[in-house]
PDB file of C-alpha atoms in Angstrom:
ATOM      1  CA  MET A   1       0.136   0.666  -0.298  1.00 47.00           C
ATOM      2  CA  PRO A   2       2.691   2.739   0.989  1.00 51.00           C
ATOM      3  CA  TYR A   3       4.019   1.875  -2.688  1.00 55.00           C
ATOM      4  CA  VAL A   4       0.395   2.568  -4.281  1.00 59.00           C
ATOM      5  CA  VAL A   5       1.198   6.376  -2.089  1.00 58.00           C
ATOM      6  CA  ALA A   6       4.502   6.754  -3.677  1.00 61.00           C
ATOM      7  CA  TYR A   7       3.809   6.851  -7.016  1.00 63.00           C
ATOM      8  CA  CYS A   8       0.620   8.898  -6.541  1.00 63.00           C
ATOM      9  CA  ILE A   9       3.159  11.156  -5.149  1.00 63.00           C
ATOM     10  CA  MET A  10       5.024  10.809  -8.089  1.00 65.00           C
ATOM     11  CA  PHE A  11       2.526  10.818 -11.010  1.00 66.00           C
ATOM     12  CA  LEU A  12       0.770  13.837 -10.195  1.00 63.00           C
ATOM     13  CA  GLN A  13       4.587  15.957  -9.621  1.00 65.00           C
ATOM     14  CA  LEU A  14       5.501  14.434 -13.012  1.00 67.00           C
ATOM     15  CA  ALA A  15       1.409  15.869 -14.046  1.00 66.00           C
ATOM     16  CA  MET A  16       2.172  19.206 -12.248  1.00 65.00           C
ATOM     17  CA  LEU A  17       5.111  19.684 -14.594  1.00 65.00           C
ATOM     18  CA  VAL A  18       3.024  18.479 -18.206  1.00 67.00           C
ATOM     19  CA  PHE A  19       0.146  19.909 -16.879  1.00 65.00           C
ATOM     20  CA  GLY A  20       0.175  22.582 -14.589  1.00 63.00           C
ATOM     21  CA  ASN A  21      -1.726  23.047 -11.743  1.00 62.00           C
ATOM     22  CA  HIS A  22      -5.183  23.263 -13.232  1.00 60.00           C
ATOM     23  CA  GLY A  23      -4.690  19.476 -14.972  1.00 62.00           C
ATOM     24  CA  SER A  24      -3.250  17.525 -12.763  1.00 60.00           C
ATOM     25  CA  LEU A  25      -6.157  18.779 -10.312  1.00 63.00           C
ATOM     26  CA  ASN A  26      -8.369  17.702 -12.199  1.00 70.00           C
ATOM     27  CA  LEU A  27      -6.070  14.883 -13.125  1.00 69.00           C
ATOM     28  CA  LEU A  28      -6.461  14.002  -9.726  1.00 66.00           C
ATOM     29  CA  GLY A  29      -9.545  14.059  -9.081  1.00 69.00           C
ATOM     30  CA  MET A  30     -10.834  11.423 -12.144  1.00 73.00           C
ATOM     31  CA  LEU A  31      -8.490   9.148 -10.529  1.00 70.00           C
ATOM     32  CA  LYS A  32     -10.112   9.991  -7.217  1.00 68.00           C
ATOM     33  CA  SER A  33     -13.150   8.296  -8.125  1.00 70.00           C
ATOM     34  CA  GLU A  34     -11.236   6.344 -10.224  1.00 72.00           C
ATOM     35  CA  ALA A  35     -10.428   4.645  -7.129  1.00 71.00           C
ATOM     36  CA  GLU A  36     -13.610   4.644  -5.486  1.00 68.00           C
ATOM     37  CA  LYS A  37     -14.827   2.595  -8.177  1.00 71.00           C
ATOM     38  CA  VAL A  38     -12.879  -0.169  -7.308  1.00 71.00           C
ATOM     39  CA  PHE A  39     -13.469   0.051  -2.293  1.00 70.00           C
ATOM     40  CA  ASN A  40     -14.749  -2.423  -1.167  1.00 69.00           C
ATOM     41  CA  GLN A  41     -17.927  -0.599   0.152  1.00 71.00           C
ATOM     42  CA  ASP A  42     -18.653  -3.733   2.292  1.00 72.00           C
ATOM     43  CA  MET A  43     -15.979  -5.154   3.018  1.00 76.00           C
ATOM     44  CA  PHE A  44     -15.066  -1.908   4.764  1.00 76.00           C
ATOM     45  CA  PHE A  45     -17.927  -1.565   6.190  1.00 74.00           C
ATOM     46  CA  LYS A  46     -17.749  -5.463   8.477  1.00 75.00           C
ATOM     47  CA  LYS A  47     -13.890  -4.431   9.020  1.00 81.00           C
ATOM     48  CA  THR A  48     -14.622  -1.241  11.061  1.00 80.00           C
ATOM     49  CA  VAL A  49     -18.064  -3.196  12.838  1.00 76.00           C
ATOM     50  CA  LYS A  50     -16.079  -5.585  13.646  1.00 79.00           C
ATOM     51  CA  TYR A  51     -12.646  -3.274  14.875  1.00 81.00           C
ATOM     52  CA  VAL A  52     -15.681  -1.501  17.013  1.00 77.00           C
ATOM     53  CA  GLY A  53     -16.593  -4.274  18.642  1.00 73.00           C
ATOM     54  CA  GLU A  54     -18.659  -5.700  21.098  1.00 79.00           C
ATOM     55  CA  PRO A  55     -21.188  -3.547  22.735  1.00 84.00           C
ATOM     56  CA  MET A  56     -21.036  -0.266  20.533  1.00 77.00           C
ATOM     57  CA  THR A  57     -21.725   2.791  22.050  1.00 81.00           C
ATOM     58  CA  HIS A  58     -25.226   4.261  21.752  1.00 82.00           C
ATOM     59  CA  LEU A  59     -24.770   6.830  19.157  1.00 85.00           C
ATOM     60  CA  GLU A  60     -22.031   3.911  17.577  1.00 83.00           C
ATOM     61  CA  SER A  61     -24.635   1.894  16.638  1.00 84.00           C
ATOM     62  CA  ILE A  62     -27.294   4.922  16.082  1.00 89.00           C
ATOM     63  CA  ALA A  63     -23.984   5.618  13.596  1.00 87.00           C
ATOM     64  CA  SER A  64     -23.593   2.172  11.277  1.00 86.00           C
ATOM     65  CA  SER A  65     -27.169   1.043  11.040  1.00 88.00           C
ATOM     66  CA  ALA A  66     -27.552   4.993   9.707  1.00 91.00           C
ATOM     67  CA  VAL A  67     -25.258   3.676   7.652  1.00 90.00           C
ATOM     68  CA  ARG A  68     -26.425   0.451   6.745  1.00 88.00           C
ATOM     69  CA  ALA A  69     -30.300   1.477   5.978  1.00 91.00           C
ATOM     70  CA  ALA A  70     -28.466   3.759   3.458  1.00 91.00           C
ATOM     71  CA  ILE A  71     -26.885   0.989   1.582  1.00 89.00           C
ATOM     72  CA  LYS A  72     -29.349  -1.004   1.398  1.00 89.00           C
ATOM     73  CA  VAL A  73     -32.075   1.282   0.077  1.00 92.00           C
ATOM     74  CA  LYS A  74     -29.881   3.199  -2.009  1.00 90.00           C
ATOM     75  CA  ALA A  75     -30.429   6.341  -0.639  1.00 91.00           C
ATOM     76  CA  SER A  76     -28.498   9.722  -2.234  1.00 91.00           C
ATOM     77  CA  VAL A  77     -27.586  11.439   0.994  1.00 93.00           C
ATOM     78  CA  ILE A  78     -27.342  10.965   4.291  1.00 94.00           C
ATOM     79  CA  ILE A  79     -28.573  14.136   6.493  1.00 93.00           C
ATOM     80  CA  CYS A  80     -27.455  14.615   9.968  1.00 92.00           C
ATOM     81  CA  PHE A  81     -28.615  16.543  12.290  1.00 90.00           C
ATOM     82  CA  THR A  82     -25.543  16.727  14.968  1.00 87.00           C
ATOM     83  CA  SER A  83     -24.858  19.944  16.763  1.00 84.00           C
ATOM     84  CA  SER A  84     -21.487  18.996  17.787  1.00 85.00           C
ATOM     85  CA  GLY A  85     -20.415  17.411  14.326  1.00 85.00           C
ATOM     86  CA  ARG A  86     -19.787  13.997  16.604  1.00 87.00           C
ATOM     87  CA  ALA A  87     -22.458  12.217  15.591  1.00 89.00           C
ATOM     88  CA  ALA A  88     -21.997  13.436  11.613  1.00 90.00           C
ATOM     89  CA  ARG A  89     -18.041  12.361  12.522  1.00 91.00           C
ATOM     90  CA  LEU A  90     -19.123   9.107  13.058  1.00 89.00           C
ATOM     91  CA  ILE A  91     -21.024   8.274   9.770  1.00 91.00           C
ATOM     92  CA  ALA A  92     -18.411   8.904   8.244  1.00 89.00           C
ATOM     93  CA  LYS A  93     -15.537   7.024   9.701  1.00 87.00           C
ATOM     94  CA  TYR A  94     -18.315   3.569   8.319  1.00 85.00           C
ATOM     95  CA  ARG A  95     -17.875   6.182   4.698  1.00 85.00           C
ATOM     96  CA  PRO A  96     -20.629   5.413   2.710  1.00 86.00           C
ATOM     97  CA  THR A  97     -20.951   5.210  -1.072  1.00 83.00           C
ATOM     98  CA  MET A  98     -23.437   8.487  -1.293  1.00 87.00           C
ATOM     99  CA  PRO A  99     -22.600  11.946   0.802  1.00 90.00           C
ATOM    100  CA  VAL A 100     -23.767  13.464   4.672  1.00 91.00           C
ATOM    101  CA  LEU A 101     -25.191  15.995   5.225  1.00 92.00           C
ATOM    102  CA  SER A 102     -24.179  16.915   8.102  1.00 91.00           C
ATOM    103  CA  VAL A 103     -26.740  20.475   9.855  1.00 91.00           C
ATOM    104  CA  VAL A 104     -25.167  21.975  13.046  1.00 88.00           C
ATOM    105  CA  ILE A 105     -27.777  23.853  14.676  1.00 85.00           C
ATOM    106  CA  PRO A 106     -26.001  26.301  16.355  1.00 83.00           C
ATOM    107  CA  ARG A 107     -25.937  26.320  20.469  1.00 79.00           C
ATOM    108  CA  LEU A 108     -26.640  30.078  22.523  1.00 76.00           C
ATOM    109  CA  LYS A 109     -23.718  29.718  25.344  1.00 77.00           C
ATOM    110  CA  THR A 110     -23.677  32.833  27.884  1.00 80.00           C
ATOM    111  CA  ASN A 111     -20.324  34.453  29.647  1.00 80.00           C
ATOM    112  CA  GLN A 112     -22.695  36.667  32.347  1.00 82.00           C
ATOM    113  CA  LEU A 113     -21.548  39.231  30.494  1.00 83.00           C
ATOM    114  CA  LYS A 114     -21.377  38.237  26.361  1.00 83.00           C
ATOM    115  CA  TRP A 115     -23.617  35.732  24.432  1.00 80.00           C
ATOM    116  CA  SER A 116     -22.186  34.238  22.005  1.00 76.00           C
ATOM    117  CA  PHE A 117     -22.731  30.888  19.550  1.00 77.00           C
ATOM    118  CA  SER A 118     -21.043  27.667  18.725  1.00 79.00           C
ATOM    119  CA  GLY A 119     -21.586  25.215  16.128  1.00 80.00           C
ATOM    120  CA  ALA A 120     -19.316  27.973  12.935  1.00 81.00           C
ATOM    121  CA  PHE A 121     -16.497  26.375  14.623  1.00 84.00           C
ATOM    122  CA  GLU A 122     -17.579  22.471  14.158  1.00 83.00           C
ATOM    123  CA  ALA A 123     -19.315  22.603  10.924  1.00 84.00           C
ATOM    124  CA  ARG A 124     -15.500  23.939   9.868  1.00 85.00           C
ATOM    125  CA  GLN A 125     -14.478  20.475  11.733  1.00 85.00           C
ATOM    126  CA  SER A 126     -16.752  19.065   9.676  1.00 84.00           C
ATOM    127  CA  LEU A 127     -14.728  19.695   6.416  1.00 85.00           C
ATOM    128  CA  ILE A 128     -11.246  17.704   7.072  1.00 87.00           C
ATOM    129  CA  VAL A 129     -13.762  14.989   6.793  1.00 85.00           C
ATOM    130  CA  ARG A 130     -14.206  12.866   3.304  1.00 83.00           C
ATOM    131  CA  GLY A 131     -17.830  12.359   1.980  1.00 84.00           C
ATOM    132  CA  LEU A 132     -18.863  15.157   5.161  1.00 89.00           C
ATOM    133  CA  PHE A 133     -19.697  18.829   2.871  1.00 90.00           C
ATOM    134  CA  PRO A 134     -21.385  20.533   6.797  1.00 89.00           C
ATOM    135  CA  MET A 135     -24.235  23.278   7.011  1.00 89.00           C
ATOM    136  CA  LEU A 136     -24.587  25.995   9.672  1.00 86.00           C
ATOM    137  CA  ALA A 137     -28.680  26.013  10.568  1.00 83.00           C
ATOM    138  CA  ASP A 138     -30.384  29.030  11.518  1.00 77.00           C
ATOM    139  CA  PRO A 139     -29.618  29.210  14.432  1.00 71.00           C
ATOM    140  CA  ARG A 140     -33.717  30.779  15.776  1.00 68.00           C
ATOM    141  CA  HIS A 141     -33.960  26.073  15.367  1.00 62.00           C
ATOM    142  CA  PRO A 142     -32.845  25.666  19.116  1.00 56.00           C
ATOM    143  CA  ALA A 143     -30.508  22.266  19.440  1.00 50.00           C
ATOM    144  CA  GLU A 144     -33.677  20.964  21.624  1.00 53.00           C
ATOM    145  CA  SER A 145     -35.921  21.866  18.904  1.00 52.00           C
ATOM    146  CA  THR A 146     -39.839  20.561  18.267  1.00 53.00           C
ATOM    147  CA  SER A 147     -40.976  18.733  15.221  1.00 58.00           C
ATOM    148  CA  ALA A 148     -42.327  21.478  14.061  1.00 55.00           C
ATOM    149  CA  SER A 149     -38.228  23.038  13.377  1.00 57.00           C
ATOM    150  CA  ASN A 150     -37.322  20.041  12.475  1.00 71.00           C
ATOM    151  CA  GLU A 151     -38.924  19.702   9.376  1.00 78.00           C
ATOM    152  CA  SER A 152     -38.354  24.060   8.371  1.00 80.00           C
ATOM    153  CA  VAL A 153     -35.061  22.691   9.089  1.00 84.00           C
ATOM    154  CA  LEU A 154     -34.644  19.637   7.552  1.00 86.00           C
ATOM    155  CA  LYS A 155     -36.097  21.239   4.511  1.00 87.00           C
ATOM    156  CA  VAL A 156     -33.380  24.035   3.909  1.00 87.00           C
ATOM    157  CA  ALA A 157     -31.234  20.735   3.910  1.00 88.00           C
ATOM    158  CA  LEU A 158     -32.754  19.364   1.028  1.00 89.00           C
ATOM    159  CA  ASP A 159     -33.278  22.296  -0.161  1.00 88.00           C
ATOM    160  CA  HIS A 160     -29.738  22.667   0.121  1.00 87.00           C
ATOM    161  CA  GLY A 161     -29.353  19.098  -1.158  1.00 88.00           C
ATOM    162  CA  LYS A 162     -30.819  20.023  -3.942  1.00 88.00           C
ATOM    163  CA  ALA A 163     -29.048  23.106  -5.045  1.00 88.00           C
ATOM    164  CA  ALA A 164     -25.145  20.796  -4.355  1.00 86.00           C
ATOM    165  CA  GLY A 165     -26.994  18.728  -7.107  1.00 86.00           C
ATOM    166  CA  VAL A 166     -27.238  15.280  -4.478  1.00 86.00           C
ATOM    167  CA  ILE A 167     -30.915  15.752  -4.232  1.00 87.00           C
ATOM    168  CA  LYS A 168     -33.693  14.715  -6.748  1.00 88.00           C
ATOM    169  CA  SER A 169     -36.555  15.103  -7.259  1.00 87.00           C
ATOM    170  CA  HIS A 170     -38.412  10.494  -6.556  1.00 89.00           C
ATOM    171  CA  ASP A 171     -34.892   9.995  -4.718  1.00 89.00           C
ATOM    172  CA  ARG A 172     -34.235   8.083  -0.942  1.00 92.00           C
ATOM    173  CA  VAL A 173     -33.065  10.074   1.036  1.00 93.00           C
ATOM    174  CA  VAL A 174     -31.921   9.026   5.088  1.00 94.00           C
ATOM    175  CA  VAL A 175     -31.951  11.049   7.738  1.00 92.00           C
ATOM    176  CA  CYS A 176     -30.398  10.819  11.454  1.00 90.00           C
ATOM    177  CA  GLN A 177     -32.268  13.004  13.625  1.00 84.00           C
ATOM    178  CA  LYS A 178     -32.846  13.474  17.469  1.00 79.00           C
ATOM    179  CA  VAL A 179     -35.963  13.964  19.343  1.00 76.00           C
ATOM    180  CA  GLY A 180     -35.907  14.007  22.744  1.00 73.00           C
ATOM    181  CA  ASP A 181     -33.890  11.274  24.296  1.00 77.00           C
ATOM    182  CA  ALA A 182     -34.520   9.455  22.038  1.00 79.00           C
ATOM    183  CA  SER A 183     -32.591   9.343  18.273  1.00 83.00           C
ATOM    184  CA  VAL A 184     -33.940   8.089  15.060  1.00 85.00           C
ATOM    185  CA  VAL A 185     -32.930   7.030  12.375  1.00 89.00           C
ATOM    186  CA  LYS A 186     -35.947   7.364   9.367  1.00 90.00           C
ATOM    187  CA  ILE A 187     -35.625   6.781   5.833  1.00 91.00           C
ATOM    188  CA  ILE A 188     -37.514   9.630   3.301  1.00 89.00           C
ATOM    189  CA  GLU A 189     -38.492   9.225  -0.386  1.00 90.00           C
ATOM    190  CA  LEU A 190     -38.861  12.444  -1.979  1.00 87.00           C
ATOM    191  CA  GLU A 191     -41.794  13.669  -4.091  1.00 83.00           C
ATOM    192  CA  ASP A 192     -41.308  15.926  -7.185  1.00 67.00           C
TER     193      ASP A 192
END
C-alpha cells in the first residue's frame, strides 16, 4: 500500500510539470473517482464494525445503522443533525458511498456578560472529514427543538442538497436526528 501512495505522489508531480496546476488537479480528481469505483465498501463496513467490537456505544450503533440503511435503500444522501459534529463524523467513519450532509445546529451560550453562538467552529472542523459536507443551520432553531422546527430545518437541508445537485426528485434520503431523548434514523422518499 505505501508503494501505491508513493507512485501517486510521483505521478502527480509529473502531471504538475506537464499539465500545470489546473490540469494536475483535474487528473487527481479523475484518479480519486476511479479509486472510489473499485473500493469494496461492504468489506470495509464489516471490518469497521468488527473493529469497534461489542457492545457498541449508543451513538456508534445509530451511525452504523444509518449507513447500513442508506446502502440498503440506495439513498442519494445521508442527512445528520448534530450540534457537536460527533454523530456526523461517526457516520463518515463507515465510509458510505453517498455524501453525508451534516446540519450543525448552533447553540446559544453566555458567560453572564456576552452571548455567543457555537456551531461555526464545529462545521469548519467537519470540512476535513471524507464525504462529510457541513451546513450551518439557522440559529433560531435550537438544538432542543420541536418536531415542527426539525421539519423546517430538514426542508432547508433538502433544498441545499437539491441546489448542490446531490438530491433529485424521487430520491431516497436517510435522516439521522435526535428527537427528545431518542435517536431516530428515518428514510424519506422525496416527491416532485
